[in-house]
């Protein structure tokens, strides 16, 4: 299937490649409107869905909050501030043994095919 790489999709991809703050769809929409005043919220949402479903960007689902989007596709974890809602990458120097967790869950009859680890609390700005 040939998929058209629309101008709107190029705008959204450009925003993602220049933005490491894990924006929400609404934040991406606000930035996109400054570039193309005719882009609709629905277009942004559809393109984010397409890009994440096709492995171009990562959709980070946050319990009780809006989804965030990340252009870093390597395995890593996130910290979400419970006050301001901003999301940050957890430093890669922090090692979480997900294979051990998966093995323990499988011993109890679970099958793990994906994990999404999000730490929550207060970011440095909100913790002041």
PDB file of C-alpha atoms in Angstrom:
ATOM      1  CA  UNK A   1       0.000   0.000   0.000  1.00  0.00           C
ATOM      2  CA  UNK A   2       1.413   3.347  -1.050  1.00  0.00           C
ATOM      3  CA  UNK A   3       0.817   6.026   1.597  1.00  0.00           C
ATOM      4  CA  UNK A   4       0.875   9.664   0.638  1.00  0.00           C
ATOM      5  CA  UNK A   5       3.322  11.740   2.648  1.00  0.00           C
ATOM      6  CA  UNK A   6       1.174  14.855   2.954  1.00  0.00           C
ATOM      7  CA  UNK A   7       2.391  18.325   3.769  1.00  0.00           C
ATOM      8  CA  UNK A   8       0.545  18.119   7.108  1.00  0.00           C
ATOM      9  CA  UNK A   9       2.357  14.880   7.986  1.00  0.00           C
ATOM     10  CA  UNK A  10       5.687  16.529   7.109  1.00  0.00           C
ATOM     11  CA  UNK A  11       4.817  19.407   9.455  1.00  0.00           C
ATOM     12  CA  UNK A  12       3.964  17.012  12.294  1.00  0.00           C
ATOM     13  CA  UNK A  13       7.122  14.970  11.728  1.00  0.00           C
ATOM     14  CA  UNK A  14       9.173  18.163  11.710  1.00  0.00           C
ATOM     15  CA  UNK A  15       7.642  19.228  15.002  1.00  0.00           C
ATOM     16  CA  UNK A  16       8.407  15.824  16.533  1.00  0.00           C
ATOM     17  CA  UNK A  17      12.025  15.807  15.318  1.00  0.00           C
ATOM     18  CA  UNK A  18      12.634  19.246  16.824  1.00  0.00           C
ATOM     19  CA  UNK A  19      10.818  18.533  20.080  1.00  0.00           C
ATOM     20  CA  UNK A  20      12.142  16.276  22.818  1.00  0.00           C
ATOM     21  CA  UNK A  21       9.605  17.310  25.454  1.00  0.00           C
ATOM     22  CA  UNK A  22       7.148  14.474  24.732  1.00  0.00           C
ATOM     23  CA  UNK A  23       4.280  16.741  23.636  1.00  0.00           C
ATOM     24  CA  UNK A  24       0.614  15.814  23.728  1.00  0.00           C
ATOM     25  CA  UNK A  25      -1.508  15.862  20.576  1.00  0.00           C
ATOM     26  CA  UNK A  26      -2.992  19.214  21.625  1.00  0.00           C
ATOM     27  CA  UNK A  27       0.484  20.712  22.106  1.00  0.00           C
ATOM     28  CA  UNK A  28       1.521  19.436  18.670  1.00  0.00           C
ATOM     29  CA  UNK A  29      -1.673  20.894  17.210  1.00  0.00           C
ATOM     30  CA  UNK A  30      -0.922  24.325  18.706  1.00  0.00           C
ATOM     31  CA  UNK A  31       2.586  24.316  17.201  1.00  0.00           C
ATOM     32  CA  UNK A  32       1.294  23.041  13.843  1.00  0.00           C
ATOM     33  CA  UNK A  33      -1.317  25.848  13.683  1.00  0.00           C
ATOM     34  CA  UNK A  34       1.516  28.389  13.840  1.00  0.00           C
ATOM     35  CA  UNK A  35       3.069  26.747  10.776  1.00  0.00           C
ATOM     36  CA  UNK A  36      -0.151  26.031   8.855  1.00  0.00           C
ATOM     37  CA  UNK A  37      -3.211  27.913  10.075  1.00  0.00           C
ATOM     38  CA  UNK A  38      -5.494  25.568   8.078  1.00  0.00           C
ATOM     39  CA  UNK A  39      -4.420  22.326   9.746  1.00  0.00           C
ATOM     40  CA  UNK A  40      -7.222  20.771  11.786  1.00  0.00           C
ATOM     41  CA  UNK A  41      -7.076  19.036  15.145  1.00  0.00           C
ATOM     42  CA  UNK A  42      -8.463  15.888  13.480  1.00  0.00           C
ATOM     43  CA  UNK A  43      -5.656  15.908  10.915  1.00  0.00           C
ATOM     44  CA  UNK A  44      -3.078  16.120  13.691  1.00  0.00           C
ATOM     45  CA  UNK A  45      -4.697  13.278  15.641  1.00  0.00           C
ATOM     46  CA  UNK A  46      -5.027  11.060  12.540  1.00  0.00           C
ATOM     47  CA  UNK A  47      -1.415  11.646  11.524  1.00  0.00           C
ATOM     48  CA  UNK A  48      -0.092  11.006  15.029  1.00  0.00           C
ATOM     49  CA  UNK A  49      -2.056   7.750  15.034  1.00  0.00           C
ATOM     50  CA  UNK A  50      -0.655   6.785  11.645  1.00  0.00           C
ATOM     51  CA  UNK A  51       2.925   7.667  12.605  1.00  0.00           C
ATOM     52  CA  UNK A  52       2.773   5.797  15.905  1.00  0.00           C
ATOM     53  CA  UNK A  53       1.043   2.732  14.416  1.00  0.00           C
ATOM     54  CA  UNK A  54       3.758   2.545  11.758  1.00  0.00           C
ATOM     55  CA  UNK A  55       6.654   2.845  14.205  1.00  0.00           C
ATOM     56  CA  UNK A  56       7.823   6.291  13.110  1.00  0.00           C
ATOM     57  CA  UNK A  57       7.142   7.856  16.524  1.00  0.00           C
ATOM     58  CA  UNK A  58       6.286   6.400  19.920  1.00  0.00           C
ATOM     59  CA  UNK A  59       2.918   6.935  21.590  1.00  0.00           C
ATOM     60  CA  UNK A  60       3.282   6.973  25.380  1.00  0.00           C
ATOM     61  CA  UNK A  61      -0.037   6.200  27.055  1.00  0.00           C
ATOM     62  CA  UNK A  62      -0.334   7.873  30.451  1.00  0.00           C
ATOM     63  CA  UNK A  63      -2.920   6.527  32.889  1.00  0.00           C
ATOM     64  CA  UNK A  64      -5.423   9.261  33.817  1.00  0.00           C
ATOM     65  CA  UNK A  65      -3.805  11.717  31.416  1.00  0.00           C
ATOM     66  CA  UNK A  66      -3.395  12.534  27.747  1.00  0.00           C
ATOM     67  CA  UNK A  67      -1.133  10.454  25.528  1.00  0.00           C
ATOM     68  CA  UNK A  68       2.300  11.909  24.844  1.00  0.00           C
ATOM     69  CA  UNK A  69       4.435  11.387  21.746  1.00  0.00           C
ATOM     70  CA  UNK A  70       8.153  10.691  21.542  1.00  0.00           C
ATOM     71  CA  UNK A  71      10.486  10.597  18.549  1.00  0.00           C
ATOM     72  CA  UNK A  72      13.024   8.413  20.421  1.00  0.00           C
ATOM     73  CA  UNK A  73      12.222   4.842  19.459  1.00  0.00           C
ATOM     74  CA  UNK A  74      14.884   3.074  21.526  1.00  0.00           C
ATOM     75  CA  UNK A  75      13.747   1.271  24.675  1.00  0.00           C
ATOM     76  CA  UNK A  76      13.641   3.784  27.508  1.00  0.00           C
ATOM     77  CA  UNK A  77      11.418   4.843  30.381  1.00  0.00           C
ATOM     78  CA  UNK A  78       9.620   8.037  31.282  1.00  0.00           C
ATOM     79  CA  UNK A  79       8.884  10.262  34.256  1.00  0.00           C
ATOM     80  CA  UNK A  80       5.593  12.174  34.232  1.00  0.00           C
ATOM     81  CA  UNK A  81       5.089  15.114  36.580  1.00  0.00           C
ATOM     82  CA  UNK A  82       1.771  14.793  38.396  1.00  0.00           C
ATOM     83  CA  UNK A  83       1.484  18.564  38.780  1.00  0.00           C
ATOM     84  CA  UNK A  84       2.448  20.150  35.442  1.00  0.00           C
ATOM     85  CA  UNK A  85       1.967  17.039  33.278  1.00  0.00           C
ATOM     86  CA  UNK A  86       5.350  17.335  31.553  1.00  0.00           C
ATOM     87  CA  UNK A  87       7.121  14.146  30.579  1.00  0.00           C
ATOM     88  CA  UNK A  88      10.846  13.446  30.716  1.00  0.00           C
ATOM     89  CA  UNK A  89      13.116  10.575  29.696  1.00  0.00           C
ATOM     90  CA  UNK A  90      14.535   8.554  32.578  1.00  0.00           C
ATOM     91  CA  UNK A  91      18.353   8.540  32.231  1.00  0.00           C
ATOM     92  CA  UNK A  92      19.585   5.454  30.413  1.00  0.00           C
ATOM     93  CA  UNK A  93      22.108   4.888  33.192  1.00  0.00           C
ATOM     94  CA  UNK A  94      19.195   3.700  35.348  1.00  0.00           C
ATOM     95  CA  UNK A  95      18.715   0.027  34.583  1.00  0.00           C
ATOM     96  CA  UNK A  96      15.383  -1.708  35.053  1.00  0.00           C
ATOM     97  CA  UNK A  97      15.531  -5.453  34.443  1.00  0.00           C
ATOM     98  CA  UNK A  98      12.362  -5.876  32.404  1.00  0.00           C
ATOM     99  CA  UNK A  99      13.363  -9.414  31.419  1.00  0.00           C
ATOM    100  CA  UNK A 100      13.353 -10.408  35.087  1.00  0.00           C
ATOM    101  CA  UNK A 101       9.932  -8.791  35.622  1.00  0.00           C
ATOM    102  CA  UNK A 102       8.545 -10.504  32.499  1.00  0.00           C
ATOM    103  CA  UNK A 103       9.942 -13.885  33.601  1.00  0.00           C
ATOM    104  CA  UNK A 104       8.375 -13.524  37.059  1.00  0.00           C
ATOM    105  CA  UNK A 105       5.011 -12.535  35.561  1.00  0.00           C
ATOM    106  CA  UNK A 106       5.123 -15.475  33.161  1.00  0.00           C
ATOM    107  CA  UNK A 107       5.761 -17.834  36.106  1.00  0.00           C
ATOM    108  CA  UNK A 108       2.408 -16.627  37.447  1.00  0.00           C
ATOM    109  CA  UNK A 109       0.651 -17.350  34.132  1.00  0.00           C
ATOM    110  CA  UNK A 110       0.836 -13.903  32.520  1.00  0.00           C
ATOM    111  CA  UNK A 111       2.146 -13.316  29.008  1.00  0.00           C
ATOM    112  CA  UNK A 112       4.055 -10.049  28.585  1.00  0.00           C
ATOM    113  CA  UNK A 113       4.392  -8.756  25.030  1.00  0.00           C
ATOM    114  CA  UNK A 114       4.898  -5.050  25.752  1.00  0.00           C
ATOM    115  CA  UNK A 115       5.751  -2.814  28.654  1.00  0.00           C
ATOM    116  CA  UNK A 116       5.468   0.914  29.250  1.00  0.00           C
ATOM    117  CA  UNK A 117       7.189   2.019  32.430  1.00  0.00           C
ATOM    118  CA  UNK A 118       6.278   5.510  33.670  1.00  0.00           C
ATOM    119  CA  UNK A 119       7.480   6.944  36.955  1.00  0.00           C
ATOM    120  CA  UNK A 120       5.279   9.676  38.430  1.00  0.00           C
ATOM    121  CA  UNK A 121       5.921  12.374  40.974  1.00  0.00           C
ATOM    122  CA  UNK A 122       7.067  15.986  40.802  1.00  0.00           C
ATOM    123  CA  UNK A 123       9.589  17.401  38.326  1.00  0.00           C
ATOM    124  CA  UNK A 124      12.344  19.663  39.695  1.00  0.00           C
ATOM    125  CA  UNK A 125      10.412  22.837  38.822  1.00  0.00           C
ATOM    126  CA  UNK A 126       7.242  21.691  40.583  1.00  0.00           C
ATOM    127  CA  UNK A 127       9.156  20.242  43.523  1.00  0.00           C
ATOM    128  CA  UNK A 128      10.480  23.678  44.520  1.00  0.00           C
TER     129      UNK A 128
END
